[in-house]
Structures are given as C-alpha cells and as structure tokens.
Coordinates of C-alpha atoms and ligand atoms in Angstrom, one line a residue:
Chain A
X1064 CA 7.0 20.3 21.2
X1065 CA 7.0 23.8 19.7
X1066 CA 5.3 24.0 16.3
X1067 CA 6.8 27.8 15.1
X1068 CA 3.3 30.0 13.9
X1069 CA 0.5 28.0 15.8
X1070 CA 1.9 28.7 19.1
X1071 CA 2.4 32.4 18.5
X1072 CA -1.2 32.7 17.2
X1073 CA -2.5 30.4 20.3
X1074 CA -0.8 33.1 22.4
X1075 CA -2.1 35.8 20.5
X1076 CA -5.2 34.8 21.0
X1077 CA -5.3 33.8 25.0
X1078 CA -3.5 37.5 25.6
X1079 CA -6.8 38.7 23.8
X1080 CA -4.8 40.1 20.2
X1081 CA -5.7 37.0 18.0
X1082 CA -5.2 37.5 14.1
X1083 CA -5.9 35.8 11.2
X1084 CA -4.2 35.7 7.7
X1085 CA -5.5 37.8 4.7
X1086 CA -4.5 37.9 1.3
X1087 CA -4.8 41.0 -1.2
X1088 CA -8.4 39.5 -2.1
X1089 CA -9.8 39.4 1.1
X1090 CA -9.8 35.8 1.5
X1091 CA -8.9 34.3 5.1
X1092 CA -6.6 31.8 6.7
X1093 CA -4.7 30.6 9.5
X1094 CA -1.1 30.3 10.3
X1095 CA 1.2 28.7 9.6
X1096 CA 0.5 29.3 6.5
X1097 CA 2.9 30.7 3.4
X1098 CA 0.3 31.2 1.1
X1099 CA -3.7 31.9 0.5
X1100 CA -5.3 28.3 0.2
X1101 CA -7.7 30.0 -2.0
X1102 CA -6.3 31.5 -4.9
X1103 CA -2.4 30.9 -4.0
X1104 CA -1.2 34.8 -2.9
X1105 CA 2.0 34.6 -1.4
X1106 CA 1.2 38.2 0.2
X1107 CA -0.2 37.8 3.6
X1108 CA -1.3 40.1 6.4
X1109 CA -2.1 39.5 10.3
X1110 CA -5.7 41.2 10.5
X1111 CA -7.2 41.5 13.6
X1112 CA -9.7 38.1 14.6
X1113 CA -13.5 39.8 15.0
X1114 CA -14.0 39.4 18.7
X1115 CA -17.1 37.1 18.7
X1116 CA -18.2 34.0 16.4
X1117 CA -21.2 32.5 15.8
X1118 CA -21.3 28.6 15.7
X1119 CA -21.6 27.1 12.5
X1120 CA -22.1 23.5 13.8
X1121 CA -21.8 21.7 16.6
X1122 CA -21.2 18.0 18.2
X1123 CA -21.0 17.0 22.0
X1124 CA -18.6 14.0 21.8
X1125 CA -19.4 11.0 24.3
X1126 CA -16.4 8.0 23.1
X1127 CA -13.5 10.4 23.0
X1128 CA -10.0 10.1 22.2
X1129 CA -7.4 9.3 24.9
X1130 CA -6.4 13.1 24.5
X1131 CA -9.5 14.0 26.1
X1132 CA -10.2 11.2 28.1
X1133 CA -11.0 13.6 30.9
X1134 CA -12.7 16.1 29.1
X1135 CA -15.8 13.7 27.6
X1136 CA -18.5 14.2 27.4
X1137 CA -17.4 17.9 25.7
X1138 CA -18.8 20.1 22.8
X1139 CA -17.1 20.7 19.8
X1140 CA -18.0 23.2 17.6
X1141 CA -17.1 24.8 13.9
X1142 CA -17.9 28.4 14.7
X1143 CA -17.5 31.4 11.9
X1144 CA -15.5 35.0 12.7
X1145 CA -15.8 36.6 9.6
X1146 CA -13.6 35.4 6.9
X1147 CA -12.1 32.2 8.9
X1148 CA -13.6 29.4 11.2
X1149 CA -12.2 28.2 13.9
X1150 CA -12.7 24.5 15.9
X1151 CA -12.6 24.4 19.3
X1152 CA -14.3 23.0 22.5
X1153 CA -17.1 24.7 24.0
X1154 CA -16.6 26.0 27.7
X1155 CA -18.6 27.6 30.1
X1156 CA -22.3 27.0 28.2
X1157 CA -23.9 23.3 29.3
X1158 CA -24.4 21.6 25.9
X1159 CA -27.8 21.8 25.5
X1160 CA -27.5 25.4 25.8
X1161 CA -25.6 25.4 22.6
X1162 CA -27.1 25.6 19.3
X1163 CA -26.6 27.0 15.6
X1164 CA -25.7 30.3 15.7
X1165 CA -25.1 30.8 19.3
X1166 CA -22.8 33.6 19.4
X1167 CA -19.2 33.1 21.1
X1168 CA -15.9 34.6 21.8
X1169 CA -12.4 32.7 21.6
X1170 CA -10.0 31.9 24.1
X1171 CA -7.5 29.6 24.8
X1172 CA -7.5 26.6 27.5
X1173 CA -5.9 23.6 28.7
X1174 CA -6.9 20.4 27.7
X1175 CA -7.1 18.4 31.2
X1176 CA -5.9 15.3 29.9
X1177 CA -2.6 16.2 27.9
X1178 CA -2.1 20.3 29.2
X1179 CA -1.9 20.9 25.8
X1180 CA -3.2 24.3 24.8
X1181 CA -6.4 24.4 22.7
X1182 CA -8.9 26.6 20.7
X1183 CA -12.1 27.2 23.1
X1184 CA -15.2 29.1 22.8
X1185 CA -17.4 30.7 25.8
X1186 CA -20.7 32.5 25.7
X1187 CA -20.3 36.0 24.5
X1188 CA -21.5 38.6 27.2
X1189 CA -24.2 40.4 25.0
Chain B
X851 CA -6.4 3.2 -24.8
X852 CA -5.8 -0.2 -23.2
X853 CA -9.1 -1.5 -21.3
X854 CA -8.8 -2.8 -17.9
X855 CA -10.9 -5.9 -17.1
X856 CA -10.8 -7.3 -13.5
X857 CA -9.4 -11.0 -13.9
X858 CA -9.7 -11.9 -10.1
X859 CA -11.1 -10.7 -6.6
X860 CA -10.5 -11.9 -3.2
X861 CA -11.4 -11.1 0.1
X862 CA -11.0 -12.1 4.2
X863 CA -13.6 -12.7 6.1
X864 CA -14.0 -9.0 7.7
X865 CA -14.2 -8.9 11.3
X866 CA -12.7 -9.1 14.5
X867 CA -9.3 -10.8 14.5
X868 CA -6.8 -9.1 16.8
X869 CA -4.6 -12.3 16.7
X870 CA -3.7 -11.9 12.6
X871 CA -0.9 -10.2 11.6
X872 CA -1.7 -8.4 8.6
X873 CA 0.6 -10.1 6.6
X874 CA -1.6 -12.8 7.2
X875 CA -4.6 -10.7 6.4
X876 CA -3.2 -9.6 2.8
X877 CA -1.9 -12.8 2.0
X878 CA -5.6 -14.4 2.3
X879 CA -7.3 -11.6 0.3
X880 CA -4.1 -11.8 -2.4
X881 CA -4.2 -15.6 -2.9
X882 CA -7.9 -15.8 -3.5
X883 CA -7.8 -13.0 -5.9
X884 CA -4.8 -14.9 -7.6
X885 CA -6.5 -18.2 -7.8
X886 CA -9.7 -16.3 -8.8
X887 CA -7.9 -14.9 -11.7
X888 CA -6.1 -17.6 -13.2
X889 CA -3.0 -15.7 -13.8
X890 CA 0.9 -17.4 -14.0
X891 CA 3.1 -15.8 -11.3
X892 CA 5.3 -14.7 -13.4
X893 CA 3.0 -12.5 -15.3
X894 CA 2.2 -9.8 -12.2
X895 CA 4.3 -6.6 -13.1
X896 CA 3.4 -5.0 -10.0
X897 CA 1.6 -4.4 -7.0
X898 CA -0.4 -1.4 -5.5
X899 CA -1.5 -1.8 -2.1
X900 CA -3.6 0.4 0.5
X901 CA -2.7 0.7 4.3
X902 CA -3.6 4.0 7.3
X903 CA -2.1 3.4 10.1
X904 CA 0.2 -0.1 9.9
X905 CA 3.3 2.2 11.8
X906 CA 0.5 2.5 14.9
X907 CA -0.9 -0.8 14.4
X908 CA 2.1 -3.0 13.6
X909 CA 4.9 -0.8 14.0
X910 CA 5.3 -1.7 10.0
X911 CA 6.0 0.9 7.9
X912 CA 7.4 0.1 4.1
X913 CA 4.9 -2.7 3.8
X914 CA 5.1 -3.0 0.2
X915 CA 7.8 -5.6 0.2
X916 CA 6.5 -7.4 3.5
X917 CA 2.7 -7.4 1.5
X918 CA 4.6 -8.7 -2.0
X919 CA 6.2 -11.4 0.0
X920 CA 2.8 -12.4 1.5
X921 CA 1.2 -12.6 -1.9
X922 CA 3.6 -15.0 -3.2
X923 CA 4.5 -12.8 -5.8
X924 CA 8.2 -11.0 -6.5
X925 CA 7.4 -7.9 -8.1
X926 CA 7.7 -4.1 -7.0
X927 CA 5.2 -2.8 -4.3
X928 CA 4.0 0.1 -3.2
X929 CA 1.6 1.6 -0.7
X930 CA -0.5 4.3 -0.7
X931 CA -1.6 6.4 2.2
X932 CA -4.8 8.3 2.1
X933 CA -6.7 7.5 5.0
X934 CA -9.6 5.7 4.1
X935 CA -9.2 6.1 0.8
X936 CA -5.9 4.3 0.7
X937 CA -6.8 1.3 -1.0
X938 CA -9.3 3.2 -3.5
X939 CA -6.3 5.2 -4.8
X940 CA -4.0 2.5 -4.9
X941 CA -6.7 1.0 -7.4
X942 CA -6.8 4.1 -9.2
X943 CA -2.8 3.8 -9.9
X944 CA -3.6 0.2 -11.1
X945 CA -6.1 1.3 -13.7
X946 CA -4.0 4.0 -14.9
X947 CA -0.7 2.1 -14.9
X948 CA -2.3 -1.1 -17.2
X949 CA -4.0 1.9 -19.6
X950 CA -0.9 3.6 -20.0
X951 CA 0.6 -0.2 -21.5
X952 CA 3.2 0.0 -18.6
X953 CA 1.7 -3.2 -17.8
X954 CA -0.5 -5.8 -18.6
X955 CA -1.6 -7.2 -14.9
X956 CA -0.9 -6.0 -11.7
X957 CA -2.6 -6.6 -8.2
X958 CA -4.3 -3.8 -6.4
X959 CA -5.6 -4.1 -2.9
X960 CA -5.6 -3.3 1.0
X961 CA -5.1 -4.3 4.8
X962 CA -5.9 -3.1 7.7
X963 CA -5.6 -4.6 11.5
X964 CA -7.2 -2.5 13.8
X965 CA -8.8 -4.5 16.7
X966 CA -5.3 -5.5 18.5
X967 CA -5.2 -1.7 19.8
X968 CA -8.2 -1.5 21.6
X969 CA -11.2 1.0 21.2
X970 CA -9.4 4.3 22.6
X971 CA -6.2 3.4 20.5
X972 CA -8.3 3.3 17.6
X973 CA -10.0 6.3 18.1
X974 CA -6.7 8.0 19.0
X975 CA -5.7 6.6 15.5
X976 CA -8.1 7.4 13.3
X977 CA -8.4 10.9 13.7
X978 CA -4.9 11.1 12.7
X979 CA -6.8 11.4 9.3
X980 CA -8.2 14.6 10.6
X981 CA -6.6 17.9 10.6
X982 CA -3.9 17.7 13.5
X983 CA -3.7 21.3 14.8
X984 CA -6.9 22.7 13.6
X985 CA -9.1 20.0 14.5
X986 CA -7.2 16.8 16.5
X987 CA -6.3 19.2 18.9
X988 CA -9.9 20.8 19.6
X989 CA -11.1 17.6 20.6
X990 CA -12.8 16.1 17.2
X991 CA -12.6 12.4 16.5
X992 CA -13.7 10.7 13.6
X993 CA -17.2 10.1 14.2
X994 CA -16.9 13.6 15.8
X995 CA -16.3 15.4 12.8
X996 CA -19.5 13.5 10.5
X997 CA -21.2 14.4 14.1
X998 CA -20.3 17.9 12.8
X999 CA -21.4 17.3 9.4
X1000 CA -24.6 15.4 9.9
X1001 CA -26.0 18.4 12.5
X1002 CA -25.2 20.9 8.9
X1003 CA -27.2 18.5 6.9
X1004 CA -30.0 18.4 9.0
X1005 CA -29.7 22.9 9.4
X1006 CA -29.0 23.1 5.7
X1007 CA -31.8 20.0 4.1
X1008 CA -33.7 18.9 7.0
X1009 CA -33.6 14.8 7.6
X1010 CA -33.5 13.2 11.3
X1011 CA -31.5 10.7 13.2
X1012 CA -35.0 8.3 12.1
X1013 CA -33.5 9.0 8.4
X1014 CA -30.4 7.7 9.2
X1015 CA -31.4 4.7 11.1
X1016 CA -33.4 3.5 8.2
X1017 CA -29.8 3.3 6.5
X1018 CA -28.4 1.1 9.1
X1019 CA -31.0 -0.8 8.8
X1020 CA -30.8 -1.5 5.1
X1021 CA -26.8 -1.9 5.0
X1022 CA -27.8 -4.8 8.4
X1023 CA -30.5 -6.4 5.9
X1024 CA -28.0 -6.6 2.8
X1025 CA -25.1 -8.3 5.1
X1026 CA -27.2 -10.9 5.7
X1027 CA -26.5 -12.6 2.5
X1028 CA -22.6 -11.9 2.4
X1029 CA -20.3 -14.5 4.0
X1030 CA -17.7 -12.0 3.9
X1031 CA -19.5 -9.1 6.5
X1032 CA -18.9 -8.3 9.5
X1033 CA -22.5 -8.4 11.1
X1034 CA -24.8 -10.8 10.2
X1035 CA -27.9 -9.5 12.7
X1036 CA -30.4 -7.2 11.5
X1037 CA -31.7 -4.0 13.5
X1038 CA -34.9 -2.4 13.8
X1039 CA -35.4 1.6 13.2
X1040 CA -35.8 1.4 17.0
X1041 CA -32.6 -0.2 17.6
X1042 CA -30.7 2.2 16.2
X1043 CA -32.4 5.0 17.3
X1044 CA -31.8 3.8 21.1
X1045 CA -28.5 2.9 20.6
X1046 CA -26.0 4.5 23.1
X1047 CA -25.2 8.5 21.8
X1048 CA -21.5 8.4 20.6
X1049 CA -21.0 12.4 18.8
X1050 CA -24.2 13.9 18.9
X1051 CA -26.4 13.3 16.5
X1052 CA -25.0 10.1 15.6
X1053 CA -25.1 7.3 18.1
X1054 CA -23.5 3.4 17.9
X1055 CA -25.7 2.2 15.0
X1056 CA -24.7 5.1 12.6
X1057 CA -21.2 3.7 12.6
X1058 CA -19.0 1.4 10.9
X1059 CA -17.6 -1.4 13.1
X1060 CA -13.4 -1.6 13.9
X1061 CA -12.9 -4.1 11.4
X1062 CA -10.1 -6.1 10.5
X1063 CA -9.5 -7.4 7.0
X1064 CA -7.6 -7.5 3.2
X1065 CA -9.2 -7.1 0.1
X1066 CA -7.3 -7.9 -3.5
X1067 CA -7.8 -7.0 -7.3
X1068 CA -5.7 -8.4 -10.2
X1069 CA -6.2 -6.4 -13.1
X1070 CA -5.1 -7.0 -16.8
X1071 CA -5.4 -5.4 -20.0
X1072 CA -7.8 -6.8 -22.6
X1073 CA -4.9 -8.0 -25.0
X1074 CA -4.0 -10.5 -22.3
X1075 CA -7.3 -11.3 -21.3
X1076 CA -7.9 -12.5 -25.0
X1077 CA -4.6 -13.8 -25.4
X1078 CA -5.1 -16.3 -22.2
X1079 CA -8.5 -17.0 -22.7
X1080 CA -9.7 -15.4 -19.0
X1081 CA -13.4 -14.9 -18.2
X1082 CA -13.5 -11.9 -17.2
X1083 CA -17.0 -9.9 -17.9
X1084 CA -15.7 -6.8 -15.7
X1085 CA -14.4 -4.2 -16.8
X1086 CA -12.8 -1.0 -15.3
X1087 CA -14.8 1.8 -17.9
X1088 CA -14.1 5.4 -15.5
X1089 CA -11.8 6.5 -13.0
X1090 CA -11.7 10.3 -10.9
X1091 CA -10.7 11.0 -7.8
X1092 CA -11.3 14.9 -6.1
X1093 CA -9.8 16.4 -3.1
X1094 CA -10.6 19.3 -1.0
X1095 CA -9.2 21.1 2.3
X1096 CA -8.4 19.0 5.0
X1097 CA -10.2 20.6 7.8
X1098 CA -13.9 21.3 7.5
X1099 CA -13.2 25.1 8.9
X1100 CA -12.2 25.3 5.4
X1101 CA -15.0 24.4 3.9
X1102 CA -17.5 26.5 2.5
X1103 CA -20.1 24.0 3.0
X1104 CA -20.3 22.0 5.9
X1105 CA -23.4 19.4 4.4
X1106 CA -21.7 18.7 1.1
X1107 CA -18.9 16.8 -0.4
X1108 CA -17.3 19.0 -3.5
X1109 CA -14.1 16.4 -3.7
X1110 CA -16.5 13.7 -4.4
X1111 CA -18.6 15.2 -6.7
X1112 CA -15.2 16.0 -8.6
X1113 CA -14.8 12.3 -8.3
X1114 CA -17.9 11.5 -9.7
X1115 CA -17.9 13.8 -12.7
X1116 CA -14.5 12.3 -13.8
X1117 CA -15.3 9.2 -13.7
X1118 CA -18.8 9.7 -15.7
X1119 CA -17.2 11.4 -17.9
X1120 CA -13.9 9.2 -18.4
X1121 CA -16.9 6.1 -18.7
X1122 CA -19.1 8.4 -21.3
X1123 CA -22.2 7.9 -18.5
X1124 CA -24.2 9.8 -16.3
X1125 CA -25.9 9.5 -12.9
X1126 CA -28.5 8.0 -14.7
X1127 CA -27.3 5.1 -16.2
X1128 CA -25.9 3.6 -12.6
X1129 CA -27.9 0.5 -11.9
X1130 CA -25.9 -0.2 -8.4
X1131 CA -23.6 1.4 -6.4
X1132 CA -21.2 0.7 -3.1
X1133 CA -20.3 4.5 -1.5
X1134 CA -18.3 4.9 1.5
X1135 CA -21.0 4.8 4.4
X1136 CA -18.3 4.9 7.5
X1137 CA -21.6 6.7 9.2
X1138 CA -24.9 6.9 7.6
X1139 CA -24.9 10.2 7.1
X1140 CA -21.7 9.7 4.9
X1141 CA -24.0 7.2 2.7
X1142 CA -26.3 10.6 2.4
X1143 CA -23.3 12.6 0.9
X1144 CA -22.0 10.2 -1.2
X1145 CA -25.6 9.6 -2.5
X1146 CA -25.7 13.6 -3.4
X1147 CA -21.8 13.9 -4.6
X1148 CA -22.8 11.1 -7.1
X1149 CA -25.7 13.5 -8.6
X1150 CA -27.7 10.3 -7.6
X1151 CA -29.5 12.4 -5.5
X1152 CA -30.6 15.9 -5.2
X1153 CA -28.8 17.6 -2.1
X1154 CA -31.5 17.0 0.5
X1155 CA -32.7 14.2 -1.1
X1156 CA -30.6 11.4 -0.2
X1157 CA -31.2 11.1 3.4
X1158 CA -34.8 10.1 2.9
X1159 CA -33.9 7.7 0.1
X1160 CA -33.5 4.3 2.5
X1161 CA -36.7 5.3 4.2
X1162 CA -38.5 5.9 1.3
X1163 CA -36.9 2.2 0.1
X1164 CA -35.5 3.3 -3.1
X1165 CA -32.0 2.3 -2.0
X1166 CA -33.1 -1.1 -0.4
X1167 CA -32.7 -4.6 -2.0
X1168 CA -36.0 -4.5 -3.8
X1169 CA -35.7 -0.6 -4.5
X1170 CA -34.6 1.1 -8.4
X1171 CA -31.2 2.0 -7.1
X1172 CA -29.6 -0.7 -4.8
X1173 CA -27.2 0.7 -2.4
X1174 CA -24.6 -0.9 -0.4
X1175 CA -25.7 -4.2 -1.0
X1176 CA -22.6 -5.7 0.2
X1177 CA -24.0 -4.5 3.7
X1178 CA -21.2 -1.8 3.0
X1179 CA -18.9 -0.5 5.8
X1180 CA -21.5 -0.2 8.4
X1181 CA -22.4 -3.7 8.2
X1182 CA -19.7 -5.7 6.0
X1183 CA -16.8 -3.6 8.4
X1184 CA -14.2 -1.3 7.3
X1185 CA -10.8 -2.6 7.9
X1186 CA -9.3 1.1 6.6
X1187 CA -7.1 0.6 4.4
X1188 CA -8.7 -2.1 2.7
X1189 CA -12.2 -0.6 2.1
X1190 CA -11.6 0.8 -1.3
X1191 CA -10.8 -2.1 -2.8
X1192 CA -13.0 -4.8 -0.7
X1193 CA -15.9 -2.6 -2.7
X1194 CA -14.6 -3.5 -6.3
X1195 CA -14.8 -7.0 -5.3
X1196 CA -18.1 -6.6 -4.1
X1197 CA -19.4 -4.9 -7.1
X1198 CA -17.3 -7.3 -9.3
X1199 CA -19.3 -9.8 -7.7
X1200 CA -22.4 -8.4 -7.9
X1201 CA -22.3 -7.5 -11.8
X1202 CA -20.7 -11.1 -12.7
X1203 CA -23.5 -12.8 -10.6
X1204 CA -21.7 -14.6 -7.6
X1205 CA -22.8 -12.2 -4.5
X1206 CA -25.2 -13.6 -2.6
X1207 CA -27.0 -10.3 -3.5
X1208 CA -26.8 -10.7 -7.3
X1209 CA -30.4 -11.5 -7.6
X1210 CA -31.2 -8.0 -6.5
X1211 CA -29.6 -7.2 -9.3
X1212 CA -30.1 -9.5 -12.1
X1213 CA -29.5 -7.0 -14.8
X1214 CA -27.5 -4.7 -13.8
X1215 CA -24.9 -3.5 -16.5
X1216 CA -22.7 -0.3 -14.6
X1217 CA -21.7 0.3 -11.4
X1218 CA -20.4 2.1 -9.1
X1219 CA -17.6 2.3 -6.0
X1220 CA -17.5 5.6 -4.3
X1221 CA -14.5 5.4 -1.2
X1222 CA -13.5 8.3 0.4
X1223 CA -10.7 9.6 3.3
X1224 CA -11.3 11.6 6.2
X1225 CA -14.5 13.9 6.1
X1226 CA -14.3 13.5 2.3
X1227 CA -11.1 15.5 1.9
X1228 CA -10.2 13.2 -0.6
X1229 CA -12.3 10.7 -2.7
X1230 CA -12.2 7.9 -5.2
X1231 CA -14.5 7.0 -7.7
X1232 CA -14.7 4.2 -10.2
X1233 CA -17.4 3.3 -13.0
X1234 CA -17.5 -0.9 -13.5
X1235 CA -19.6 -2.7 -16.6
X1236 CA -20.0 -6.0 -17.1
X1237 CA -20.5 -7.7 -20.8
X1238 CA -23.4 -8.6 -21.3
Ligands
LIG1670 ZN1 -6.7 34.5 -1.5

C-alpha cells in the first residue's frame, strides 16, 4: 500500500533529512497535510525536524494489537521536537530506563510482526 | 423551542454474548424502549442509531435499515459513526431533530457485538478509533493511548494507580444493584492494584470489559406527550458536543480533555445551569483515569482534583456527587456503540426512580451523561431534569 506524503517523510526521516510542516505563523505539522491544523494557512514549508526529542509521555504496552504481536511487551512514547510530536516505539533503551523527559533521536524501523515501517525513538548519544 | 421529554428506555442485559447477532441485540433494547413508552407504531418519524465497528464485527455496513427492521418499526434510519461516541451523537441528532418540529418522536439508540472476535481482534478493532498513521502504526492501542494520558496526569496533577483503583472499586460497588451490568462482583483497592499490567500505568481493573449490548431511547416532543397523556418526568434540558485533534501528538495538553469541556459548557449553557447544579452524573469511564477527565472537563472538578474524588468518597453512592452509579462502563460494560445511549437510560432511570440506585439519589432534579470517542477527540454531553 503506498500512502503518497507519509512515505516520503518516513524516508526522509530513516535517510537522516526528516522535516516537518510550518506555516507563515510558526505553527507545526505533519504531512500529508494541505493545510495548518491550527489556524488554516494553506502556505506550508518543509523545515528541517530538530535532531533530538524529549519524551512527553510514555506507556509500555503488555496486551497488544495483532500488528505487534511480536513486538509486546514495547514502549510507546509521545515525545516533543520543537514545534511537532511525534509517536513512536521506543528502541534500544530497556523500559524502565525510560522516563519523562528522556531525551531521544528519531529513526525509522520495522515493525516485526507486519514489516511495516514505523516512527522509533533511541537514546540520544549526549 | 419544542421540549424533548424521554417517553421510553430500554436496554440488553450487557455482557458477554458472542452467539447474538446484533440485530438481535437492537431489537431487545428497541422493543423495551417501545413498550416502555407507550407510543403507536405509526407515530415513530425516524430513527437514529449508534454503531463502531459492525463492517469488522458483522461484516454489516448500512445498518440503518437492517436496525429499523429489527425494531419493528418502518421509518428512515440512520447511523452514526464516531467511535465511542456513536450512539451519544446519534442522540444528539434526535434532540435536535424533535426541537427543530421536524418531528414529534423518533427512537435514538446503539449496538454493539464485540465478543465473537476474540480479544486480539478487538484490540486490533478498537484502535481503529485512534489516529491510523500517526499513532495505529506506532504501536498504541486503546488502553495504550489513556496509558499515555494517565502517566501526563499523574506528571502534570500528581494522583497514583491507588487513586484510580478506588474508582473501579466504586463503579464494581454501584453494579451491584443493576440487573443490566456486566459484573456483578465487587473488588478491593488490592485487587485492582494486583491485577495483571495491561499499558503501563493502567492494569486489567482500570478497564472497561468487551461488552456486548443495545441500548434505546424514544423521544417526543412535549405537545405529544400532552396530547397522549404519556408519563414522562424526563426531560432532555441541554445538549453540546466538542471535538478536538484526533491524535494526542496534537494536543497541547496531554492530561486534559478541551473537546469535552466544550461539551460541557454547551450543554450548561443550552440547559441555563452550571456545574453546580448537577446532582448525578454518568461520564464515559472506559479506564478510570477517563472517569478523572471527564470529572475535570465537566468543571465538576478542579484539574487535579478529580482523581482523588472516589478515594476521598465524594463520588461514591453515599457521597454529594454520585458518579457512575449505573456501575458505568467499567462495571455495567461498554458495548461501543451503544454506550451513549445505555447512559440516558440509566440516568432516565435514576431521576424517574426505577434504578436499583435511585435511593442514592432520592432528590436528585438534573443530570448528567458525558460519552466520549477515542481519547476524547470528540465528546457528547447532555443535561436531563426530571419534574418534580
Ligand atoms: Zn498555522
């Protein structure tokens, strides 16, 4: 399946260029998007994604869905790079090693039950 | 403007019945409601009716005309999709379709059949209600993502899983005394708190059940409640509904619930009340810490205040502010598409004096139904009196 504007970004991302989507007033989205969820601007720009996040919130999920039946238990977290936030699962950090705030960088992966490609975070070398 | 009084209710028992069809469900629910209300056949203008996921469930889409045929009644039909909010805006289109005099009764309600997938299935099945490519795909379920809120609640306004187990515990108490729940067993704090982890920091006992069920409604305007002679105390006094960004990334606050507050404030003001003046309330507690929310979006509560309100037993059966007393989706179930609904006819119950809770609430004169979808990207809220 070939959703047009996600993949590019996921592939923007994994080859380390990822972007975000910002309107004349600064506000920030993802794509695909047409126009600012905030205040409606039709005028959007790719801006460079800051390189590291830190995590907003975070949950590690034991009864999964059968999308990631081979991935549970796994942590999912809401994490903040400036003006977006992005989901994804948590990778290379054991979960109790994760907390508010952690800082981490984004990447893309493979989920190991569909090969789909997804949004996932790793430690940040500091 | 035309008043709306509710002329009949009905429910199925909620539970576990993967052998039903929901046709079967709806047409339980829609015949007691009818019978309840007293109302010819001939006189039902239209229905509205609530379902998520009947194409994974049943493979039934354009259920509508299957759900009219099942109520006995020949009428149009429609259904309305909005996660688990789907029967609570169906409602909302009854209310606003009687005030408008476009007619003078209609039946709202909702089905769901869940338990004939299987756990997995289900879980595969409600997050559909989630953001698919921003939040499905990153590995969040449904009690995943009010994992995700409950763990900004406690950052943002302290509270601990102990808070939330006192919830559970209340909604397990309140079931006790309603034929129609789910679970009739109560829990202890410890219970809960040792229950297996499902999406950490909620475990088993923070979550609604996979329920199947139907819940119906039949609404009429005052002039025909006079003109037939119905006894029907209830009436239908404020109506709001809010939304907000699908996916919690979007959000600015992770701990809060702006689309019910929105809710909330419309349908105070649309009733001429305030917070204040709510004697009883059934809110959308799919986990415990959405109870919390709902509690807060309702300006019941202080944000930060509602998760110690079941400990502190001010939301219990003998506390000022009865909450859930239905056993509400934790403990009655929450058959999806039928929730918002099923908590009309609880409250209806409750305020005319047949719950087997009503004594809690002897003189209550408003409340309350709060039903939300997803993480609260939408919400419904309706304000109920009773004559007294
Ligand atoms: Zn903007």
């Amino acid at each position: 399946m070939t959703d047009t504007g996600y993949d590019e970004w996921l592939a923007a991302i994994a080859d380390g260029e990822g972007y975000y989507l910002a309107c004349p007033d600064g506000h920030g989205s993802l794509p695909p998007r047409r126009s600012c969820p905030h205040c409606g601007a039709a005028e959007l720009t790719e801006e460079p994604l800051p390189a590291t996040g830190e995590v907003l919130t975070f949950t590690e999920v034991h009864v999964p869905a059968p999308n990631f039946a081979d991935e549970a238990p796994y942590v999912t977290a809401v994490a903040s790079f400036g003006p977006v936030r992005l989901t994804g699962v948590v990778r290379d950090l054991p979960a109790d090693e994760v907390d508010l705030g952690t800082t981490v960088s984004v990447g893309v992966g493979e989920n190991a039950t569909t090969d789909e490609r997804l949004v996932v975070f790793r430690p940040a070398s500091e | 403007m035309t008043n709306v009084r509710i002329a009949g209710v009905g429910l199925t028992k909620f539970g576990s019945h993967p052998e039903r069809t929901g046709r079967d469900l709806f047409a339980e629910a829609a015949l007691a409601a009818r019978e309840d209300a007293g109302v010819s056949r001939d006189d039902y203008e239209e229905i509205f009716y609530g379902n998520f996921m009947g194409e994974l469930a049943e493979k039934q889409g354009h259920q509508g005309p299957v759900m009219a045929e099942a109520a006995g009644l020949d009428c149009p039909a429609t259904r309305y999709e909005q996660a688990c909010a789907s029967a609570g805006v169906a409602f909302r289109q009854a209310v606003a379709t009687i005030r408008s005099g476009a007619a003078d009764v209609v039946l709202a309600g909702g089905m769901e059949r869940m338990n004939n997938l299987g756990t997995a299935e289900v879980t595969q099945s409600l997050a559909i209600a989630a953001d698919e490519l921003f939040e499905v795909r990153a590995g969040v379920t449904f009690p995943g993502a009010y994992a995700l809120m409950a763990r900004a609640y406690f950052d943002a306004f302290g509270g601990d899983s102990e808070d939330l187990a006192h919830i559970a515990v209340k909604n397990h108490a309140n079931a006790m005394q309603n034929d129609y729940a789910q679970f009739h067993r109560e829990i202890t704090v410890d219970d809960a708190l040792e229950s297996p982890v499902v999406a950490d920091p909620l475990s088993l006992y923070d979550a609604c059940p996979i329920t199947d069920g139907a819940s119906a409604v039949v609404l009429v305007s005052d002039d025909y409640a006079e003109r037939h002679g119905l006894d029907a105390p209830v009436s239908v006094t404020g109506s709001g509904q809010g939304g907000d960004k699908a996916a919690l990334q979007d959000r600015p606050h992770l701990a809060r619930t702006p689309a019910a507050t929105k809710a909330a404030d419309a349908a105070y003001a649309d009733a001429g009340i305030g917070p204040d003046d709510v004697d009883v309330a059934e809110v959308h507690d799919c986990f415990t810490i959405a109870e919390v929310l709902a509690l807060e979006s309702l300006g019941l509560y202080d944000h930060g205040e509602g998760v110690g309100a079941a400990a502190r037993g001010e939301t219990t059966r003998d506390g000022d502010l009865p909450v859930n007393l239905s056993g509400g989706l934790k403990a009655k179930g929450h058959p999806v598409g039928a929730t918002g609904t099923a908590q009309v006819v609880e409250m209806t119950k409750l305020l005319r004096g047949d719950h087997g809770n009503s004594d809690a609430v002897p003189d209550a004169r408003v409340g309350v139904t709060h039903n939300a979808g997803g993480t609260v990207a939408s919400a419904v809220v309706h304000v109920l009196e009773v004559d007294r």
